[in-house]
PDB file of C-alpha atoms and ligand atoms in Angstrom:
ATOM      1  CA  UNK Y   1       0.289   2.209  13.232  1.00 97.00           C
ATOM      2  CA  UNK Y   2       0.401  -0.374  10.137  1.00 98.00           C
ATOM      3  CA  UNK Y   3       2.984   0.660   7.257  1.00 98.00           C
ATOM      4  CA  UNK Y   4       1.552  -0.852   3.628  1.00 98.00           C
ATOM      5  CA  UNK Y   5       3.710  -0.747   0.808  1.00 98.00           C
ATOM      6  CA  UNK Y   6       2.282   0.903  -2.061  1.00 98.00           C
ATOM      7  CA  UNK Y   7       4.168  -1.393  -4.924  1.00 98.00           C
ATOM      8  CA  UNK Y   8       3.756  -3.983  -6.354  1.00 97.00           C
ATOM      9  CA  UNK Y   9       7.720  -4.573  -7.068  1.00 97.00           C
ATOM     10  CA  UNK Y  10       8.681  -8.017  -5.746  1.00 97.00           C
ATOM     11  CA  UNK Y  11      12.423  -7.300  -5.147  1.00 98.00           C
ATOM     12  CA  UNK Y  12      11.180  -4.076  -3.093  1.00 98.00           C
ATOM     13  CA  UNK Y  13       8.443  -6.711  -1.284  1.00 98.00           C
ATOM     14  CA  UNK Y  14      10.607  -9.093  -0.330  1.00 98.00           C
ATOM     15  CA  UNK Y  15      13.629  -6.534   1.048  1.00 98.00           C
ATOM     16  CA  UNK Y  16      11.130  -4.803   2.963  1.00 98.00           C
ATOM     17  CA  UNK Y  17       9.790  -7.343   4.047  1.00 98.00           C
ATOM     18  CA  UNK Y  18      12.540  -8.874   5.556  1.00 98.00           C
ATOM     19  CA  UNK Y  19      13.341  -6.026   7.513  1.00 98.00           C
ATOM     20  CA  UNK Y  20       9.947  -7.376   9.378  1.00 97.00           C
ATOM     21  CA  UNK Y  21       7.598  -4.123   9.086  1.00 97.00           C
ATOM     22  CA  UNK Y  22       5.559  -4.497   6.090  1.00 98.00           C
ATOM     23  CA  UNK Y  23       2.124  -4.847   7.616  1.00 98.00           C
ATOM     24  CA  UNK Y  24       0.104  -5.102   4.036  1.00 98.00           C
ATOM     25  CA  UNK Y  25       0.183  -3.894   0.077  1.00 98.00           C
ATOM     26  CA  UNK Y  26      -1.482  -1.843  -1.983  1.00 98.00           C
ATOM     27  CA  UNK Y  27      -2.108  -1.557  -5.706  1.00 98.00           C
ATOM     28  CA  UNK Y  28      -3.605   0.424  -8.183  1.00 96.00           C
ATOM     29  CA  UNK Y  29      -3.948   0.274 -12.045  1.00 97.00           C
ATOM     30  CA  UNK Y  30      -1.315   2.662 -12.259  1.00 96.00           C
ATOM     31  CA  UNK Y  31       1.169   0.607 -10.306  1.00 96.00           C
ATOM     32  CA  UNK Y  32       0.394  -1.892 -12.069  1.00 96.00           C
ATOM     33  CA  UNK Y  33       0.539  -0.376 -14.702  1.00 96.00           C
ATOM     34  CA  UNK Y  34       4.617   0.948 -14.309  1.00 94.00           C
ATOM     35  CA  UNK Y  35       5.476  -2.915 -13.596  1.00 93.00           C
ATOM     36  CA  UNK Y  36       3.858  -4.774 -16.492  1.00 96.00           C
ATOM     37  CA  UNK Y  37       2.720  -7.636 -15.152  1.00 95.00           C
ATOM     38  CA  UNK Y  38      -0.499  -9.446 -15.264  1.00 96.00           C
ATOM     39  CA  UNK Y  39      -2.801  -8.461 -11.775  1.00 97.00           C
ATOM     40  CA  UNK Y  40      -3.837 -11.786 -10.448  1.00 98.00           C
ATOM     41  CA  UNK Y  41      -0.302 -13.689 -10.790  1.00 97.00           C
ATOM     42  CA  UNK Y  42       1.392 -10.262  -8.856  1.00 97.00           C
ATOM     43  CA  UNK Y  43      -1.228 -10.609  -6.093  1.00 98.00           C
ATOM     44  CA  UNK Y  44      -0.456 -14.023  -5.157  1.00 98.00           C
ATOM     45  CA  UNK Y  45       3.187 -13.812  -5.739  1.00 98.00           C
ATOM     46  CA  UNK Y  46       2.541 -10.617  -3.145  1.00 98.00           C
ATOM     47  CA  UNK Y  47       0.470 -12.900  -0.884  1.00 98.00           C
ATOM     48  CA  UNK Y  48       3.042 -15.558  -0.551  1.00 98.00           C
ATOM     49  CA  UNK Y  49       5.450 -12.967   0.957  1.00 98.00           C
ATOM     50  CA  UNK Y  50       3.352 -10.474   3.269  1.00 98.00           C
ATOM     51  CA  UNK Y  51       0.619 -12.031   5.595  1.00 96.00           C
ATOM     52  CA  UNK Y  52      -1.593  -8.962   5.764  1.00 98.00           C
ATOM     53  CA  UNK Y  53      -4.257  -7.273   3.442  1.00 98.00           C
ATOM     54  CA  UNK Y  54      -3.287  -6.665   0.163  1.00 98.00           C
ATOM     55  CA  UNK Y  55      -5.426  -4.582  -2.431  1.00 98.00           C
ATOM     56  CA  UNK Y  56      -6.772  -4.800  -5.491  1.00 98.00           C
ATOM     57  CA  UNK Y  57      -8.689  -2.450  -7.372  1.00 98.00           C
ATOM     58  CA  UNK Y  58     -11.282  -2.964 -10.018  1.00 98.00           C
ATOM     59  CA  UNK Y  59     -11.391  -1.115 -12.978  1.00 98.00           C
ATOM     60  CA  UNK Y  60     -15.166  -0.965 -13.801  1.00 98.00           C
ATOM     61  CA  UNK Y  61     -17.116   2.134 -13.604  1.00 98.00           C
ATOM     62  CA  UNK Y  62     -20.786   0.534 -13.044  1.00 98.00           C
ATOM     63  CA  UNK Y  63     -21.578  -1.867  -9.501  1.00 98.00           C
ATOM     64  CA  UNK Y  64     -22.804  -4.666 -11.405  1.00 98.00           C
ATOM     65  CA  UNK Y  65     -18.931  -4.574 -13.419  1.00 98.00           C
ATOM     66  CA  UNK Y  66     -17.389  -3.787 -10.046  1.00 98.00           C
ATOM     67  CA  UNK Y  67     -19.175  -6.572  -7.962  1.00 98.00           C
ATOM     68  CA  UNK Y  68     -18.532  -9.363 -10.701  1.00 98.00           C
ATOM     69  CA  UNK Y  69     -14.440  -8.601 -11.026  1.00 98.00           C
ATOM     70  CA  UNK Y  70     -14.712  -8.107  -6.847  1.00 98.00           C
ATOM     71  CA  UNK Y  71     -15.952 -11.373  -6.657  1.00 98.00           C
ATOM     72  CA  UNK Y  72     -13.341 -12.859  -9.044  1.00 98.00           C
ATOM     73  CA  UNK Y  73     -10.826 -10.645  -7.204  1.00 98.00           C
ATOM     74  CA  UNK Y  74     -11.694 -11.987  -3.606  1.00 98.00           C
ATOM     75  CA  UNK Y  75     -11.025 -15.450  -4.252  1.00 98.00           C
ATOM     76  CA  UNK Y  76      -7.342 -14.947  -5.328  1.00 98.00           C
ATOM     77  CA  UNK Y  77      -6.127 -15.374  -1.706  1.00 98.00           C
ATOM     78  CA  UNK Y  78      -7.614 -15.250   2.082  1.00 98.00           C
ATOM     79  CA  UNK Y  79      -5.827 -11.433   2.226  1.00 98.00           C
ATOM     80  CA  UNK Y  80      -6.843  -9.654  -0.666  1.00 98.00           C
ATOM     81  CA  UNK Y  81      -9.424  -6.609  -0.290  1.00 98.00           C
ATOM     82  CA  UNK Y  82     -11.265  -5.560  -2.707  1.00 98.00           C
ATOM     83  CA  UNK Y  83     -10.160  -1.726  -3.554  1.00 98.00           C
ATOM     84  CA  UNK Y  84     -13.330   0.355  -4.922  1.00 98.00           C
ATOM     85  CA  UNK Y  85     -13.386   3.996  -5.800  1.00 98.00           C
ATOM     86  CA  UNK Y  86     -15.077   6.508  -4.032  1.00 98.00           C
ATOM     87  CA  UNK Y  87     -18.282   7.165  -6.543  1.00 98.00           C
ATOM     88  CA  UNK Y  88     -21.597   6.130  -5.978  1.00 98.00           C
ATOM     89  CA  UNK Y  89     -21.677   2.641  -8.110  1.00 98.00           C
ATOM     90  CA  UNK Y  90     -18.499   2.203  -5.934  1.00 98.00           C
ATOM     91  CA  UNK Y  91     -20.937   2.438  -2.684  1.00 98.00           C
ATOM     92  CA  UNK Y  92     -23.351   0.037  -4.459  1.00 98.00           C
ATOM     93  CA  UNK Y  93     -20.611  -2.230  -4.883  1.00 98.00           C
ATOM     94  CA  UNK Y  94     -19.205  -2.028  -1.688  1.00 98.00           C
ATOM     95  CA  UNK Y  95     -22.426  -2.289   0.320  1.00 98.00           C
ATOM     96  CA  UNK Y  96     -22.515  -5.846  -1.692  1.00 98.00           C
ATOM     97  CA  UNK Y  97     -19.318  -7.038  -0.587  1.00 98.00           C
ATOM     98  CA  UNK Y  98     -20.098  -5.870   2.922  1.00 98.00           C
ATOM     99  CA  UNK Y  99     -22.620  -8.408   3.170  1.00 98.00           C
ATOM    100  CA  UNK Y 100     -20.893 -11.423   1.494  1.00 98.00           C
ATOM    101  CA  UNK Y 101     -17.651 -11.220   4.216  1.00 98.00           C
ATOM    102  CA  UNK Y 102     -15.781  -9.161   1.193  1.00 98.00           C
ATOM    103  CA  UNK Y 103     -13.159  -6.808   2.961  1.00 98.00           C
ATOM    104  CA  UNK Y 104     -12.951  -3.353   0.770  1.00 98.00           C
ATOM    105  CA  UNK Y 105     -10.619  -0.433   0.806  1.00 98.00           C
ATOM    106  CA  UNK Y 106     -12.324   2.504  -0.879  1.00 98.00           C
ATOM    107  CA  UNK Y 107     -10.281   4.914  -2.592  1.00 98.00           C
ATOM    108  CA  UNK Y 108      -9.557   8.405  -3.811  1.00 98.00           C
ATOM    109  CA  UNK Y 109     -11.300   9.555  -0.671  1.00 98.00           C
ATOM    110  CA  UNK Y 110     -10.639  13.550  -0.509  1.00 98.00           C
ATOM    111  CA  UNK Y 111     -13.551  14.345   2.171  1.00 98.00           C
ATOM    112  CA  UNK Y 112     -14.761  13.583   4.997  1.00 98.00           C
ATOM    113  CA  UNK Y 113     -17.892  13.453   3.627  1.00 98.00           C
ATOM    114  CA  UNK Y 114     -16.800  10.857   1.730  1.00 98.00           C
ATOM    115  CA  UNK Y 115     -14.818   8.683   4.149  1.00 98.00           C
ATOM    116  CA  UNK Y 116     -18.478   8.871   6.052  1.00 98.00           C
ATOM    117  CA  UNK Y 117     -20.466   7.543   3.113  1.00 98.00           C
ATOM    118  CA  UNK Y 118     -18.118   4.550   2.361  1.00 98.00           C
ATOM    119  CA  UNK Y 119     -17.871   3.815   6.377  1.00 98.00           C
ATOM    120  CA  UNK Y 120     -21.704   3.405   5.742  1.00 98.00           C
ATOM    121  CA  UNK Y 121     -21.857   0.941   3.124  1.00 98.00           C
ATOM    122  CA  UNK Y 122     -19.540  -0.911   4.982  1.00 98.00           C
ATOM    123  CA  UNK Y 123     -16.135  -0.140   3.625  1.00 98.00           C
ATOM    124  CA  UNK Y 124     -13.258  -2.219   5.926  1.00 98.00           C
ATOM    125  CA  UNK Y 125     -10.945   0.596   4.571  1.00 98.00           C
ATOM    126  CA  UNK Y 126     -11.231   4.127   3.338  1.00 98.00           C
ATOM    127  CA  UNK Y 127      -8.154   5.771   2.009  1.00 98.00           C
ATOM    128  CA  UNK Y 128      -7.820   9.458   2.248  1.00 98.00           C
ATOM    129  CA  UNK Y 129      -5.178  10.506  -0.454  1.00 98.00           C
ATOM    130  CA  UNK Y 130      -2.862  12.761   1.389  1.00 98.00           C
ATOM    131  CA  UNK Y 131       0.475  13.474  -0.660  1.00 97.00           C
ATOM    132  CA  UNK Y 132      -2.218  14.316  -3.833  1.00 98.00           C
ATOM    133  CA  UNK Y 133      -3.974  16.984  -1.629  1.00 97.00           C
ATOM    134  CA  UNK Y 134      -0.672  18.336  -0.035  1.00 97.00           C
ATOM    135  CA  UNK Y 135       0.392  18.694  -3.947  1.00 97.00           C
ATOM    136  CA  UNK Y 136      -2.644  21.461  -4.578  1.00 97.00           C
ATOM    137  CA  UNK Y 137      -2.158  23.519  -1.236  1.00 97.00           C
ATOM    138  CA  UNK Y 138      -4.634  21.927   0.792  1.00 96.00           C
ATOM    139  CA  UNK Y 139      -4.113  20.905   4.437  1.00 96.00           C
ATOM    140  CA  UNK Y 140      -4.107  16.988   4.375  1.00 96.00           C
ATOM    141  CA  UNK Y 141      -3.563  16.457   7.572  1.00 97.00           C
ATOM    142  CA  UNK Y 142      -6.819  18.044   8.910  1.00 98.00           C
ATOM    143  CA  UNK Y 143      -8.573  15.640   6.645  1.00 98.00           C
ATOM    144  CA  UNK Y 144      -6.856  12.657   8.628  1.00 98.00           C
ATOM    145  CA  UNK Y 145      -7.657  14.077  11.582  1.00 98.00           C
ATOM    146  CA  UNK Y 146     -11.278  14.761  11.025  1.00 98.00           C
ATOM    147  CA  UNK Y 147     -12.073  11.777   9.323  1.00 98.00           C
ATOM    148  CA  UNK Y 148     -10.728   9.352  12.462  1.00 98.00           C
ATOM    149  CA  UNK Y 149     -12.434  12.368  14.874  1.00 98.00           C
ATOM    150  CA  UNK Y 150     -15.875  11.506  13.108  1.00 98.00           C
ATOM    151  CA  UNK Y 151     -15.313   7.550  12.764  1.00 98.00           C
ATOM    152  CA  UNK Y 152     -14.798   7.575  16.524  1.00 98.00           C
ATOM    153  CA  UNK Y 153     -17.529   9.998  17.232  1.00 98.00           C
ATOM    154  CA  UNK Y 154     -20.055   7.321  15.840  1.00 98.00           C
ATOM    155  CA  UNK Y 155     -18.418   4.030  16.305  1.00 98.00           C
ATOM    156  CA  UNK Y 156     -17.379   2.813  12.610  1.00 98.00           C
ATOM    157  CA  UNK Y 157     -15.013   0.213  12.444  1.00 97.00           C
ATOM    158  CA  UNK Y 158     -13.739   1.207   8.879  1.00 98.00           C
ATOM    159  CA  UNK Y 159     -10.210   1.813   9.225  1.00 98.00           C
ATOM    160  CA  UNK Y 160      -8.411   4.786   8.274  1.00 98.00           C
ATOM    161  CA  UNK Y 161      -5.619   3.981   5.671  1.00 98.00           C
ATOM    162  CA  UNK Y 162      -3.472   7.429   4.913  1.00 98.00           C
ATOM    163  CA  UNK Y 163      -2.310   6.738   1.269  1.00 98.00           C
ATOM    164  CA  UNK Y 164      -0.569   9.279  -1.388  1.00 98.00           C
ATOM    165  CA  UNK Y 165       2.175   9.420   1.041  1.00 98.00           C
ATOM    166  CA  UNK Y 166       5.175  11.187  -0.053  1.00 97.00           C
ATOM    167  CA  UNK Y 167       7.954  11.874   2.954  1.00 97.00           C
ATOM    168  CA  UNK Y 168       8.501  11.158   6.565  1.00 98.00           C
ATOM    169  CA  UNK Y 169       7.036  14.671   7.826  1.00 98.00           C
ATOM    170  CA  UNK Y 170       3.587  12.674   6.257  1.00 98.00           C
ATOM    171  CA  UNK Y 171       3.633   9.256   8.322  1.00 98.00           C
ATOM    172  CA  UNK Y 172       4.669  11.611  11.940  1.00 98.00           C
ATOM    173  CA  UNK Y 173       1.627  13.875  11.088  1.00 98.00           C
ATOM    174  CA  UNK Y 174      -0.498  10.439  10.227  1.00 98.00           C
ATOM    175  CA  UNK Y 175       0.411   8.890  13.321  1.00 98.00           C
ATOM    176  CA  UNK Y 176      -0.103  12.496  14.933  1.00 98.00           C
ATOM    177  CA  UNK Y 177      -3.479  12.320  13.641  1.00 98.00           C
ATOM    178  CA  UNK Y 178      -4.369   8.458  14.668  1.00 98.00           C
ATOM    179  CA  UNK Y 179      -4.831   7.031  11.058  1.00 98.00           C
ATOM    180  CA  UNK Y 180      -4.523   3.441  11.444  1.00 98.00           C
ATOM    181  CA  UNK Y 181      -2.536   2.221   8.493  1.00 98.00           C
ATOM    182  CA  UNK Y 182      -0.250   4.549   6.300  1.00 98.00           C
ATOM    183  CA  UNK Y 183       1.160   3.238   2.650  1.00 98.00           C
ATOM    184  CA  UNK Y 184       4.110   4.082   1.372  1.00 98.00           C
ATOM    185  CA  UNK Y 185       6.220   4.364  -1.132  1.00 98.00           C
ATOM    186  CA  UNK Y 186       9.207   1.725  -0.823  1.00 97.00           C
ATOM    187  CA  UNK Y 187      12.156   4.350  -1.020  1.00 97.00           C
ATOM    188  CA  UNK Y 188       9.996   5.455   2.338  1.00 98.00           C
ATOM    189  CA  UNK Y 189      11.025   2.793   4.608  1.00 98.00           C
ATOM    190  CA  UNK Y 190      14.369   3.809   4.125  1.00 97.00           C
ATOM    191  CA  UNK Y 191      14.217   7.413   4.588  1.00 98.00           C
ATOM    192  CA  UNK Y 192      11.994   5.964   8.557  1.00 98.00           C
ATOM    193  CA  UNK Y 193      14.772   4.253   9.460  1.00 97.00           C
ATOM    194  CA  UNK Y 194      17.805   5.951   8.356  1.00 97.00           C
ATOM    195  CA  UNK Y 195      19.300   9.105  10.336  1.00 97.00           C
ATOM    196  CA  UNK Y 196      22.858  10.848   9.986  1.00 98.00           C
ATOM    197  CA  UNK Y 197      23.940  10.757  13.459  1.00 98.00           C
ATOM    198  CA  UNK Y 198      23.313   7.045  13.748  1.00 98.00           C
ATOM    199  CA  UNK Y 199      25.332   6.445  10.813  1.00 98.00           C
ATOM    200  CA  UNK Y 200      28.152   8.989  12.636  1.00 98.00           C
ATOM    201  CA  UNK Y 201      27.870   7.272  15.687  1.00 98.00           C
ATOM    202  CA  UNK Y 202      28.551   3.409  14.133  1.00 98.00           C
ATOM    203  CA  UNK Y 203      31.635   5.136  12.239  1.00 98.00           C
ATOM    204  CA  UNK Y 204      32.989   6.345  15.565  1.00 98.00           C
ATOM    205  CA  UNK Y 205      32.033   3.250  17.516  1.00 98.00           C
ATOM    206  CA  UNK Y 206      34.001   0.670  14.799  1.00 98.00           C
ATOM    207  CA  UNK Y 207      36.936   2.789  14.917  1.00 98.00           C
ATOM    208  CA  UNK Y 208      37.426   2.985  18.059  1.00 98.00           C
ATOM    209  CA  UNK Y 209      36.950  -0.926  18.600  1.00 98.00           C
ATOM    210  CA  UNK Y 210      39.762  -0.960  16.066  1.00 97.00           C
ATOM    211  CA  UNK Y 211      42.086   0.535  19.255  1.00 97.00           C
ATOM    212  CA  UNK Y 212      41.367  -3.000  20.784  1.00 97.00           C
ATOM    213  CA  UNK Y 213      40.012  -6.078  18.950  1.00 95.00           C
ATOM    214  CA  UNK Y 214      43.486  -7.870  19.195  1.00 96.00           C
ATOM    215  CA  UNK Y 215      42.660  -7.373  22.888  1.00 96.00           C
ATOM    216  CA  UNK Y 216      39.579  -9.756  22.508  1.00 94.00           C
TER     217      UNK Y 216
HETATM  218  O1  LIG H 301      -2.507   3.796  -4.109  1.00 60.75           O
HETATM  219  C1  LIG H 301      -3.048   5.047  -3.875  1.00 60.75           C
HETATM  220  C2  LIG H 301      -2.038   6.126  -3.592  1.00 60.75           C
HETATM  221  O2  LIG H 301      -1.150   5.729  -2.601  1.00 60.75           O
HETATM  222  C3  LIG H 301      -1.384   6.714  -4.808  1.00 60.75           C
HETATM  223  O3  LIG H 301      -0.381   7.629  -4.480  1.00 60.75           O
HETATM  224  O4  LIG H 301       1.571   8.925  -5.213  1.00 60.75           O
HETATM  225  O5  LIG H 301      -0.121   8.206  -6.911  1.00 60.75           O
HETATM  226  O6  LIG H 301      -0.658  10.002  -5.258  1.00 60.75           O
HETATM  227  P1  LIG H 301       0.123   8.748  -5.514  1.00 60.75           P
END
């Protein structure tokens, strides 16, 4: 499975980075948003650390809006895809980019129904919103696993990118499930690789090379 970062948080980019796991990056207006910054320089100071999609969302509501900033959007770097939202100018729009060579991750996807449609109009990505579902009581997980059932039971090669992730339990049930790509929040990547017993097991493993290092 590929793990995105959902951030768009340089220091967090580059740490996680480092670490050699960071697959790709998403955005969204709101992430943007919380940082401040100006979209186009973020995406390229993102694309100059991670080799691997990064997305970008538009903010228009109508195609012709959406297909115009897509276009402008594209050309920032080799990596970026296009991120679209799941309405029906979004389809219009993404159909468009489909057949210029434009990759597109379509978002707020709650349906399989929905993942279907933008599979159609050839989305590269669809991204189910898990964490956002899981929040009102409904099971998220049978969404994954229906929507990469029914891409397989016809052939589409849109990916399936789990997103709204909010704890471990999500990315085992993901992977459970076969979604392709999860993204995460950056605090995430710690909580994946971190366990109690591991940190135990170094504390008793030190001390006890204490008994004999002068021996070495
Ligand atoms: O970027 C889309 C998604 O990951 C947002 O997550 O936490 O706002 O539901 P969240």
């Amino acid at each position: 499975m590929k793990f995105f970062l959902d951030t768009a948080d340089i220091a967090d980019i580059k740490k996680y980075a480092a670490w050699g796991i960071v697959d790709g990056v998403t955005t969204n207006p709101s992430i943007i948003a919380k940082g401040g910054v100006n979209l186009e320089q973020r995406i390229k100071e993102i694309a100059e650390i991670v080799e691997g999609p990064i997305s970008a969302e538009v903010i228009s509501e109508d195609a012709e809006g959406m297909i115009t900033e897509g276009r402008r959007i594209a050309k920032w770097d080799e990596n970026v895809y296009v991120k679209v939202p799941m309405t029906s100018e979004g389809l219009k729009a993404v159909s468009v980019f489909s057949k210029e060579g434009i990759h597109t991750n379509v978002t707020l996807v709650f349906s399989v129904t929905q993942a279907v449609m933008a599979a159609k109009a050839g989305a590269t990505l669809v991204s189910p919103f898990v964490g956002r579902l899981d929040d009102i009581s409904e099971d998220e997980m049978q969404l994954i696993a229906d929507i990469v059932h029914v891409f397989r039971n016809y052939g589409y090669d849109t990916q399936v990118l789990a997103a709204s992730i909010r704890h471990p339990k999500h990315i085992v049930d993901c992977m459970m499930c076969g979604a392709d790509i999860a993204t995460m929040p950056p605090e995430l990547f710690d909580k994946l690789a971190s366990h109690p017993l591991t940190d135990k097991g170094l504390v008793a493993f030190l001390k006890d090379w204490e008994k004999v290092k002068d021996k070495q």
